[in-house]
Coordinates of C-alpha atoms in Angstrom, one line a residue:
M25 CA 0.0 0.0 0.0
T26 CA 1.3 3.4 -0.9
S27 CA 2.4 5.4 2.1
F28 CA 1.4 9.0 2.6
A29 CA 3.0 12.2 4.0
E30 CA 1.2 14.0 6.8
R31 CA 0.5 17.6 6.0
R32 CA -0.6 20.4 8.4
W33 CA -1.9 23.8 7.6
K34 CA -3.4 26.7 9.5
S35 CA -6.8 28.0 8.7
T36 CA -7.3 31.8 8.7
D37 CA -9.2 31.5 12.0
G38 CA -6.3 29.7 13.6
L39 CA -7.1 26.0 13.5
S40 CA -4.5 23.3 12.9
L41 CA -5.8 21.1 10.1
F42 CA -4.5 17.8 8.7
A43 CA -4.3 16.1 5.4
R44 CA -2.9 12.9 3.9
D45 CA -0.6 13.4 0.9
Y46 CA -0.1 10.3 -1.3
P47 CA 2.6 10.8 -4.0
G48 CA 1.8 9.6 -7.5
V49 CA 3.6 6.4 -8.4
G50 CA 6.2 7.0 -11.2
G51 CA 5.8 10.8 -11.0
E52 CA 3.0 13.2 -11.1
A53 CA 2.5 14.2 -14.8
R54 CA -1.3 14.1 -14.4
L55 CA -3.4 16.4 -12.3
P56 CA -3.8 15.5 -8.6
V57 CA -7.0 14.3 -7.0
I58 CA -8.5 15.9 -4.0
C59 CA -10.8 13.5 -2.0
L60 CA -13.4 15.0 0.4
H61 CA -15.2 12.9 3.0
G62 CA -18.7 12.9 4.4
L63 CA -20.2 14.6 7.5
T64 CA -19.2 12.3 10.3
R65 CA -16.3 10.7 8.4
N66 CA -12.5 11.4 7.9
S67 CA -9.6 10.9 5.6
S68 CA -9.3 7.2 6.5
D69 CA -12.3 6.5 4.4
F70 CA -10.0 6.9 1.4
E71 CA -7.2 4.7 2.7
T72 CA -7.9 2.0 0.0
L73 CA -9.0 4.3 -2.9
A74 CA -6.2 6.9 -2.5
P75 CA -3.3 4.4 -3.0
F76 CA -5.2 3.0 -6.0
I77 CA -5.4 6.4 -7.6
A78 CA -1.8 7.2 -6.7
S79 CA -0.8 4.0 -8.5
L80 CA -2.2 5.6 -11.7
G81 CA 0.4 8.4 -11.4
R82 CA -1.7 11.0 -9.6
R83 CA -0.9 12.7 -6.4
V84 CA -3.8 12.3 -4.0
I85 CA -4.6 14.8 -1.2
V86 CA -7.1 13.8 1.5
P87 CA -7.9 16.3 4.2
D88 CA -9.6 15.8 7.5
V89 CA -12.3 18.5 7.5
R90 CA -12.1 20.6 10.7
G91 CA -13.7 18.8 13.6
R92 CA -12.8 15.4 12.3
G93 CA -10.0 13.0 12.4
L94 CA -6.6 14.6 13.1
S95 CA -7.8 18.2 12.4
Q96 CA -8.5 20.5 15.3
W97 CA -12.0 20.9 16.7
D98 CA -13.6 24.3 16.4
A99 CA -14.9 25.9 19.6
N100 CA -17.3 27.9 17.5
H101 CA -19.8 25.4 16.1
D102 CA -21.3 28.0 13.8
R103 CA -18.3 27.6 11.6
Y104 CA -19.1 23.9 11.0
V105 CA -20.7 24.7 7.6
P106 CA -19.7 23.9 4.0
Q107 CA -18.7 27.5 3.3
T108 CA -16.0 27.3 5.9
Y109 CA -14.9 23.9 4.8
A110 CA -14.5 25.1 1.2
K111 CA -12.4 28.0 2.4
D112 CA -10.2 25.5 4.4
V113 CA -9.7 23.4 1.2
K114 CA -8.8 26.5 -0.8
E115 CA -6.2 27.4 1.8
L116 CA -4.8 23.8 1.7
L117 CA -4.5 24.0 -2.1
D118 CA -2.7 27.4 -1.7
A119 CA -0.3 25.9 0.9
L120 CA 0.5 22.9 -1.3
G121 CA 0.9 25.0 -4.5
I122 CA -1.9 23.1 -6.3
A123 CA -3.5 25.3 -9.0
K124 CA -5.9 22.8 -10.5
A125 CA -7.1 19.3 -9.6
V126 CA -9.7 16.6 -10.1
F127 CA -12.2 16.7 -7.1
L128 CA -14.0 13.7 -5.6
G129 CA -16.5 14.2 -2.9
T130 CA -18.6 11.8 -0.9
S131 CA -21.8 13.2 0.5
M132 CA -20.9 16.4 2.4
G133 CA -17.6 16.4 0.4
G134 CA -19.6 17.0 -2.8
I135 CA -21.4 19.9 -1.2
I136 CA -18.0 21.4 -0.2
M137 CA -17.1 21.1 -3.9
M138 CA -20.1 23.1 -4.9
M139 CA -19.2 25.8 -2.5
L140 CA -15.6 25.8 -3.7
A141 CA -16.9 26.2 -7.3
A142 CA -18.7 29.4 -6.3
R143 CA -15.4 31.2 -5.9
Q144 CA -12.6 28.9 -7.1
R145 CA -14.2 27.3 -10.1
G146 CA -11.0 27.5 -12.2
R147 CA -9.2 25.1 -9.8
I148 CA -11.6 22.3 -10.5
S149 CA -10.7 20.2 -13.6
A150 CA -13.2 17.3 -13.3
V151 CA -15.8 16.2 -10.8
V152 CA -16.8 13.0 -9.0
L153 CA -19.9 13.2 -6.9
N154 CA -20.4 10.1 -4.7
D155 CA -24.0 9.8 -3.6
V156 CA -24.8 13.5 -3.3
G157 CA -26.5 16.2 -5.3
P158 CA -28.2 19.6 -5.1
K159 CA -31.3 18.0 -3.6
V160 CA -30.9 15.7 -0.5
S161 CA -33.8 13.4 0.5
P162 CA -35.3 14.3 3.9
E163 CA -35.5 10.6 4.8
G164 CA -31.7 10.4 4.6
I165 CA -31.2 13.6 6.6
A166 CA -33.6 12.2 9.3
R167 CA -31.6 9.0 9.5
I168 CA -28.3 10.8 9.9
Q169 CA -29.8 13.1 12.5
S170 CA -30.8 10.1 14.5
Y171 CA -27.1 9.3 15.3
A172 CA -24.8 12.2 14.3
G173 CA -23.6 14.0 17.3
K174 CA -25.5 11.9 19.7
P175 CA -23.7 10.7 22.9
V176 CA -22.3 7.2 22.5
E177 CA -21.2 5.3 25.6
L178 CA -19.3 2.2 24.7
N179 CA -17.5 -0.1 27.1
C180 CA -15.3 -2.0 24.7
W181 CA -14.2 -2.3 21.1
A182 CA -16.9 -5.0 20.4
D183 CA -19.5 -2.4 21.4
A184 CA -18.1 0.0 18.8
V185 CA -18.2 -2.6 16.1
A186 CA -21.8 -3.3 16.9
Y187 CA -22.7 0.4 16.9
V188 CA -21.1 0.9 13.4
R189 CA -22.9 -2.2 12.1
R190 CA -26.2 -1.0 13.5
I191 CA -26.2 2.5 11.9
N192 CA -24.8 1.2 8.5
K193 CA -26.3 -2.3 8.0
D194 CA -29.1 -1.2 5.8
A195 CA -26.9 0.8 3.5
L196 CA -24.1 -1.8 3.5
P197 CA -25.8 -5.2 3.7
N198 CA -23.1 -7.2 2.2
L199 CA -20.2 -6.4 4.5
G200 CA -18.5 -9.2 6.4
D201 CA -16.9 -9.2 9.9
E202 CA -13.5 -8.0 8.6
D203 CA -15.2 -5.1 6.7
W204 CA -17.1 -4.0 9.8
E205 CA -13.9 -4.1 11.8
R206 CA -12.2 -1.9 9.2
L207 CA -15.0 0.5 9.1
T208 CA -15.0 0.7 12.9
K209 CA -11.3 1.6 12.9
R210 CA -12.1 4.5 10.5
T211 CA -14.9 5.7 12.8
F212 CA -13.5 5.3 16.4
E213 CA -10.2 5.6 18.1
R214 CA -9.2 3.5 21.1
A215 CA -8.8 5.1 24.5
D216 CA -8.4 3.9 28.0
S217 CA -11.9 5.1 28.7
G218 CA -13.3 3.2 25.8
P219 CA -13.8 3.8 22.0
I220 CA -14.2 7.5 21.1
L221 CA -15.7 8.8 17.9
K222 CA -13.3 10.6 15.5
Y223 CA -15.4 13.7 15.3
D224 CA -16.7 16.6 17.3
A225 CA -20.3 16.2 18.2
G226 CA -20.8 19.9 17.4
I227 CA -20.6 19.2 13.7
S228 CA -24.3 18.1 13.8
T229 CA -25.6 21.4 15.0
Q230 CA -25.7 22.8 11.4
L231 CA -27.7 19.9 9.9
N232 CA -31.0 21.8 10.2
A233 CA -29.7 25.4 10.1
G234 CA -27.7 24.9 7.0
R235 CA -30.5 23.4 5.0
A236 CA -33.0 26.1 6.2
K237 CA -30.7 28.8 4.9
F238 CA -29.8 27.2 1.6
P239 CA -32.7 27.4 -1.0
S240 CA -33.1 24.7 -3.6
F241 CA -32.6 27.1 -6.6
M242 CA -29.2 28.1 -5.3
A243 CA -28.1 24.5 -4.8
W244 CA -28.9 23.7 -8.4
M245 CA -27.2 26.9 -9.6
L246 CA -24.0 25.9 -7.7
Y247 CA -24.3 22.4 -9.2
R248 CA -24.5 23.8 -12.7
R249 CA -21.5 26.0 -12.0
L250 CA -19.5 23.1 -10.6
T251 CA -20.2 20.8 -13.6
A252 CA -20.4 23.2 -16.5
K253 CA -18.0 22.1 -19.3
R254 CA -16.3 19.6 -16.9
K255 CA -16.3 15.9 -17.1
T256 CA -18.5 14.7 -14.3
L257 CA -19.1 11.2 -12.8
I258 CA -22.1 10.8 -10.5
L259 CA -22.1 7.6 -8.4
R260 CA -25.3 6.6 -6.7
G261 CA -25.9 3.8 -4.3
E262 CA -28.8 1.7 -5.6
T263 CA -30.8 2.0 -2.4
S264 CA -29.6 5.5 -1.4
D265 CA -31.8 7.5 0.9
I266 CA -29.8 10.7 0.3
L267 CA -29.6 10.9 -3.5
S268 CA -32.9 9.8 -5.1
R269 CA -32.9 8.3 -8.6
E270 CA -35.1 11.2 -9.7
T271 CA -32.5 13.8 -8.6
A272 CA -29.6 11.8 -10.1
K273 CA -31.4 11.7 -13.5
R274 CA -32.0 15.5 -13.3
M275 CA -28.4 16.0 -12.5
V276 CA -27.4 14.3 -15.7
A277 CA -30.0 16.2 -17.7
E278 CA -28.7 19.5 -16.4
A279 CA -25.0 18.7 -17.0
T280 CA -24.4 17.5 -20.5
T281 CA -20.9 16.3 -19.5
A282 CA -22.2 14.1 -16.6
R283 CA -22.4 10.3 -16.5
L284 CA -24.4 8.4 -13.9
V285 CA -23.3 5.1 -12.6
E286 CA -25.5 3.2 -10.1
V287 CA -23.7 1.0 -7.6
P288 CA -25.8 -2.1 -6.9
G289 CA -26.5 -3.5 -3.5
V290 CA -25.5 -0.4 -1.5
G291 CA -27.2 2.7 -0.1
H292 CA -25.6 5.8 1.3
A293 CA -22.8 6.0 0.5
P294 CA -20.8 3.6 -1.7
L295 CA -17.4 2.9 0.0
L296 CA -15.7 3.2 -3.5
D297 CA -14.1 -0.2 -3.2
E298 CA -17.1 -1.9 -4.9
P299 CA -16.2 -3.4 -8.3
T300 CA -18.7 -1.1 -10.0
S301 CA -17.3 2.0 -8.3
E302 CA -13.7 1.0 -9.0
A303 CA -14.4 0.3 -12.7
A304 CA -16.3 3.6 -13.1
L305 CA -13.5 5.6 -11.4
L306 CA -10.7 4.0 -13.4
S307 CA -12.5 4.7 -16.7
F308 CA -13.2 8.3 -15.6
L309 CA -9.7 9.0 -14.5
E310 CA -8.3 7.6 -17.7
E311 CA -10.4 10.2 -19.6
V312 CA -9.3 13.3 -17.7
A313 CA -5.9 15.1 -17.7

């Protein structure tokens, strides 16, 4: 597995933020790829995909969004919004001297990309949206609200594995015991007091407020700005409760350069190690600079 360098940068409001930096194998003649994770997730979600992309000769940058993973938590929970996250990503690109890249975003990561496109559109060469779009199904939001940021008291690692399985089993019905163990390691860290979630519970406070302040027409406008004249791959979990099939089809209709691939047997969100996901990503990355 390709190793990565640990990068740190300071946000303009003073937080110490973290990213994984995977060098492209055999050089970096092609544009780098920026991978952005979901709401309660972190950079470890790409620990399998990032080395795969790096093996294709592309540098891969995977940040921990503030409040997650190894990035510092923000005492001001009002800053846990996609606009802030997009600014953080812009500052990371500046710090690393990256002028242009391919962007891949899972769930919230895709929303960050739309926000980035509002002011930094020229830095985005091509787009991969993993189970996210301008319209998010309320059923999926309600499901995420049922656990995101809620107190979790676990006595042992087995409890953590059971918790991860419980909140994800409907979306990922085909995972085996080793898969659940791996997903748990991405979700929790071990501590003397018991397993601890790798995110600040405060990130959930903006779930309702953010949606209330962000009208639908603006979301579609940002989507069109993100995808205009750019190769775009949309991945949708077959049983997703976040990205409906209707919304996904409209996304393709409104972006002539977009291609939709449905990942069978999974919901929100594909882990990107499924054969269908890998094949779609490989084909897409072969087509872009």
